[in-house]
mmCIF file of C-alpha atoms in Angstrom:
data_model
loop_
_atom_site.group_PDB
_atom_site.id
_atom_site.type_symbol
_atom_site.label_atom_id
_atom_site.label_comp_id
_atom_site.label_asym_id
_atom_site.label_seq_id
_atom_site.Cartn_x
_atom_site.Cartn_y
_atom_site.Cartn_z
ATOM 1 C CA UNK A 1 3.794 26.896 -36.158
ATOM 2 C CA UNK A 2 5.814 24.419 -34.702
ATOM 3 C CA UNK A 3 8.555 25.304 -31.775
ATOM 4 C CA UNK A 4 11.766 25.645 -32.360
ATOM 5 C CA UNK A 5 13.898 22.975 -31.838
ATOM 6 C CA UNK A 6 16.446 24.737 -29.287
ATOM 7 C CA UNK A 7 13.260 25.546 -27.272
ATOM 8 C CA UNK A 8 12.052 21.498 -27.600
ATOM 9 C CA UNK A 9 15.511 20.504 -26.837
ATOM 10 C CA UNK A 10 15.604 23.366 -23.785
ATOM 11 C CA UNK A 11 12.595 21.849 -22.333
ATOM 12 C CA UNK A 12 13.683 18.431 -22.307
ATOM 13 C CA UNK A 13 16.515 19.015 -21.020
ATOM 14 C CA UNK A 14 15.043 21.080 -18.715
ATOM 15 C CA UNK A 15 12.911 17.872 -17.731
ATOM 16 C CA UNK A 16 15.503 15.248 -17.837
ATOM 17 C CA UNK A 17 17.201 17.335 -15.466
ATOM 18 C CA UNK A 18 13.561 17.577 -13.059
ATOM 19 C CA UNK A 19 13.599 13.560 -13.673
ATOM 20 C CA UNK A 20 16.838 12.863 -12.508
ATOM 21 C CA UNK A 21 16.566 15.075 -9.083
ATOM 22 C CA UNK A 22 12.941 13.012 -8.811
ATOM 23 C CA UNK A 23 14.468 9.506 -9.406
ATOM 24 C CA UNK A 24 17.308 10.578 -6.864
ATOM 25 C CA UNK A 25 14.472 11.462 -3.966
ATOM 26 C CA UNK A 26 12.734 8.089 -4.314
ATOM 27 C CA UNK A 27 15.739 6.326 -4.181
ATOM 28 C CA UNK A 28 16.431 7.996 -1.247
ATOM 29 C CA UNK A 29 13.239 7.132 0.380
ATOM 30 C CA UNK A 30 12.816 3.932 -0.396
ATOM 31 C CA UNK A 31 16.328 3.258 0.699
ATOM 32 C CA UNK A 32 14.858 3.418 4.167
ATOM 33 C CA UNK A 33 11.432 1.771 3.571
ATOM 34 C CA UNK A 34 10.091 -0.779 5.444
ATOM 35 C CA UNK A 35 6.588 -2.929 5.450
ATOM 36 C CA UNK A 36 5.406 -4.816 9.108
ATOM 37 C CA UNK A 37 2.956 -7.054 7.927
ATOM 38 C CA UNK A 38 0.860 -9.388 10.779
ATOM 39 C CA UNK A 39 -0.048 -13.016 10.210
ATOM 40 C CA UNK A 40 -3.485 -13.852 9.921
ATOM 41 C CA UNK A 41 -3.697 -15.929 13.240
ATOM 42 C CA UNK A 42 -1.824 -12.753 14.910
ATOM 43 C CA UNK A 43 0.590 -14.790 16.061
ATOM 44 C CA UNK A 44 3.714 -13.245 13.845
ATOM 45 C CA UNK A 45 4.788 -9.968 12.456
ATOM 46 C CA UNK A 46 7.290 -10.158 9.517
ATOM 47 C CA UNK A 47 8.467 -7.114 8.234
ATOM 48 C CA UNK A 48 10.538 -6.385 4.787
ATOM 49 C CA UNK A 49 13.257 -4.334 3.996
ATOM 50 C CA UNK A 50 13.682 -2.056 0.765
ATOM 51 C CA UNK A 51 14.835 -4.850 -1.565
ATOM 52 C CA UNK A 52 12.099 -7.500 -0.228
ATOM 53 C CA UNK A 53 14.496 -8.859 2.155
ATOM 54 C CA UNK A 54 13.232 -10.299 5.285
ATOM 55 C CA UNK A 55 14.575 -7.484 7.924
ATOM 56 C CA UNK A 56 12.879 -9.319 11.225
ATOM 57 C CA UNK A 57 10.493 -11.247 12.872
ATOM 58 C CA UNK A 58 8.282 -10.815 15.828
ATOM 59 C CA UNK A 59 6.468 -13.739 17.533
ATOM 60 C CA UNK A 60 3.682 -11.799 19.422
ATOM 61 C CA UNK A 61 2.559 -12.808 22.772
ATOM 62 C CA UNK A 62 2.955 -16.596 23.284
ATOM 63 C CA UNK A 63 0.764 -17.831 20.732
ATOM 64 C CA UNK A 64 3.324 -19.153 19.260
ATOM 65 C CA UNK A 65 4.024 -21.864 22.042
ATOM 66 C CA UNK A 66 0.933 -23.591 21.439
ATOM 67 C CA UNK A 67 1.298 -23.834 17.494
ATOM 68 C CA UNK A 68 2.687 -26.850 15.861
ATOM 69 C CA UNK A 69 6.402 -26.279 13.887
ATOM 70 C CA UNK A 70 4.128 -26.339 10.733
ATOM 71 C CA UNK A 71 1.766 -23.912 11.674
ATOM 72 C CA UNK A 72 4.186 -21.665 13.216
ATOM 73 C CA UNK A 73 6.436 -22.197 9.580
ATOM 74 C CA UNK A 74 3.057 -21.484 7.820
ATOM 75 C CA UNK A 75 2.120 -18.001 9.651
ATOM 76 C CA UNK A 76 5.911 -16.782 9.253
ATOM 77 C CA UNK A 77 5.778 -17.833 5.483
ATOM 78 C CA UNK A 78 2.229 -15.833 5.501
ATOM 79 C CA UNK A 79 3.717 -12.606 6.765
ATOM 80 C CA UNK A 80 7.109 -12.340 5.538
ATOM 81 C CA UNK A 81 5.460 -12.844 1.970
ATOM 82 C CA UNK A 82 2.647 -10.187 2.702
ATOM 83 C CA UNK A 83 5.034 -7.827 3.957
ATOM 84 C CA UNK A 84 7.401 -8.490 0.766
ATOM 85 C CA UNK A 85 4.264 -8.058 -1.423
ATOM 86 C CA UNK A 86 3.625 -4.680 0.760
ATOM 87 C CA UNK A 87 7.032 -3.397 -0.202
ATOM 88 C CA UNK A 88 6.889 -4.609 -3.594
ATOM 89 C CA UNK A 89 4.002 -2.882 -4.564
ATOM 90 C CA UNK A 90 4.924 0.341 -3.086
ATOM 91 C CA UNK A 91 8.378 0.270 -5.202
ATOM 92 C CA UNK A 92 5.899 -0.417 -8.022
ATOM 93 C CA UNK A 93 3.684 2.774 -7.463
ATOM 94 C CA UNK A 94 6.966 4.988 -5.982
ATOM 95 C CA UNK A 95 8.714 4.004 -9.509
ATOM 96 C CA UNK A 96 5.646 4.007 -11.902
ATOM 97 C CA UNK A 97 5.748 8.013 -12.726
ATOM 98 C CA UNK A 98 9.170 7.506 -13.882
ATOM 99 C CA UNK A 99 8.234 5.249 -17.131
ATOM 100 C CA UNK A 100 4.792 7.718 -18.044
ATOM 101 C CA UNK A 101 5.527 9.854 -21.401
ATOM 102 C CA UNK A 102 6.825 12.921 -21.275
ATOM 103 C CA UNK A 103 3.640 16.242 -21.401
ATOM 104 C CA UNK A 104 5.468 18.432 -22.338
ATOM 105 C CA UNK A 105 8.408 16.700 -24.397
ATOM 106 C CA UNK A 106 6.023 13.965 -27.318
ATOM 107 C CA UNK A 107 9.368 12.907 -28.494
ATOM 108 C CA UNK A 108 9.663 11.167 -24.788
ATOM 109 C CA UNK A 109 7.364 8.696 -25.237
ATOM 110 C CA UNK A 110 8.344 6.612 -21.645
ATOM 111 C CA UNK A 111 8.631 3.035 -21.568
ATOM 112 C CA UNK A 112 6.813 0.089 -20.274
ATOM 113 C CA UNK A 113 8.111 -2.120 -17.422
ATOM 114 C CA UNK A 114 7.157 -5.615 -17.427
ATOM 115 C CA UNK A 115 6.336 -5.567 -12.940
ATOM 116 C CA UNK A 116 4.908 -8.668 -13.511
ATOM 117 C CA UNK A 117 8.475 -10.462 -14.689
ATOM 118 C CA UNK A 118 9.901 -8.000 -12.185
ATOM 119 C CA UNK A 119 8.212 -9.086 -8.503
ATOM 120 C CA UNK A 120 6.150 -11.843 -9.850
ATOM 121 C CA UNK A 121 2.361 -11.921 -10.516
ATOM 122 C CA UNK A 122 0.640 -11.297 -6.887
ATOM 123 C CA UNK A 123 2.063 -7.705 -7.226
ATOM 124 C CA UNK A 124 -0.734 -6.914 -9.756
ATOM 125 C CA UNK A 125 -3.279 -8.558 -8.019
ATOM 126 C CA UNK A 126 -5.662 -6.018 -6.239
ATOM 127 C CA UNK A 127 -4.106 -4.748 -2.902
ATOM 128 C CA UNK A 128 -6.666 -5.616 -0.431
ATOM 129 C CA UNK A 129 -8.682 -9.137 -1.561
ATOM 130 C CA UNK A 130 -9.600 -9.468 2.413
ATOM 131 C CA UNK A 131 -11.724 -6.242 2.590
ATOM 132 C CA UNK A 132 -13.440 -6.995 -0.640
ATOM 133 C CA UNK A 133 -15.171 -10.342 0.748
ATOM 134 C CA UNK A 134 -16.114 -8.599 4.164
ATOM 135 C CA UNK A 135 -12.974 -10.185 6.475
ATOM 136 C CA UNK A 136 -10.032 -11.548 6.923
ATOM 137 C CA UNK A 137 -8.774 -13.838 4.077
ATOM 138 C CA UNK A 138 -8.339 -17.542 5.010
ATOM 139 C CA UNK A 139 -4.679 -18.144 3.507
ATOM 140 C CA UNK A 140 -4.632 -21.109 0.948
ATOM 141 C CA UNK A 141 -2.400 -22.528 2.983
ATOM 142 C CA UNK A 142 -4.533 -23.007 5.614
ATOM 143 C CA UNK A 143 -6.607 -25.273 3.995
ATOM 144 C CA UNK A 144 -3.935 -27.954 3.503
ATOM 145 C CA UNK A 145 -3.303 -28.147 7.007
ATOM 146 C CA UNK A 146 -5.646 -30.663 9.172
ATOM 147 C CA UNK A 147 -6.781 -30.094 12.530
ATOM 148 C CA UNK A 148 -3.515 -30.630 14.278
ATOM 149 C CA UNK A 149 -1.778 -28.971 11.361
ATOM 150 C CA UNK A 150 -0.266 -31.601 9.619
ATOM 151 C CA UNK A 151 -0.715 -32.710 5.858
#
């Protein structure tokens, strides 16, 4: 026997009500989320703010003095985009729940967001590529640059 449909509608209700009170407390939180991410050569930390946005830069100890203007550019480019893929990704999984069907409500069948379209394609890429080969990645980048870091 199927359930009555004051009881269906009393549940989700009931759940759009536990939804909206969950949506609230990761807006909340990611509101004040942040990422530090540190360039491969160690030489710069970049960290990103809850919308992606570039919220500072640290040039760590003076490494940084010895680097050419396009390796410097190159290891600030490096970590402000890790630290933007960091944040990225963690909106991703923080949001994620919120678009799974309904268990207890079938007639809320969710709905699919397209994070691809959203943050671009390097936020579905696997999280940690560097600890799958053994080390540290070498940034593409890196391999355009000569020996003095030029072209």
């Amino acid at each position: 026997m199927t359930e009555p449909l004051e009881k269906r509608l009393e549940k989700a209700m009931a759940e759009l009500h536990a939804a909206q009170e969950a949506v609230a407390r990761t807006e909340r939180e990611l509101r004040s989320a942040s990422f530090s991410v540190l360039s491969s050569d160690r030489a710069v930390r970049a960290t990103a703010g809850p919308q992606g946005e570039l919220t500072g830069i640290e040039f760590l100890s003076d490494k940084y003095r010895d680097m050419s203007p396009q390796e410097l550019a190159a290891s600030v480019l490096e970590a402000a985009s890790a630290a933007r893929l960091k944040m990225n990704r963690h909106v991703m999984k923080a949001m994620a729940p919120f678009a799974e069907p309904s268990s207890d409500v079938p007639e809320l069948k969710g709905f699919e967001l397209d994070w691809e379209r959203i943050f671009g394609p390097e936020v579905l890429r696997e999280d940690d590529e560097s600890t799958s080969r053994g080390g540290p990645a070498t940034p593409a980048w890196r391999d355009a640059l000569g020996d003095e870091g030029e072209d």
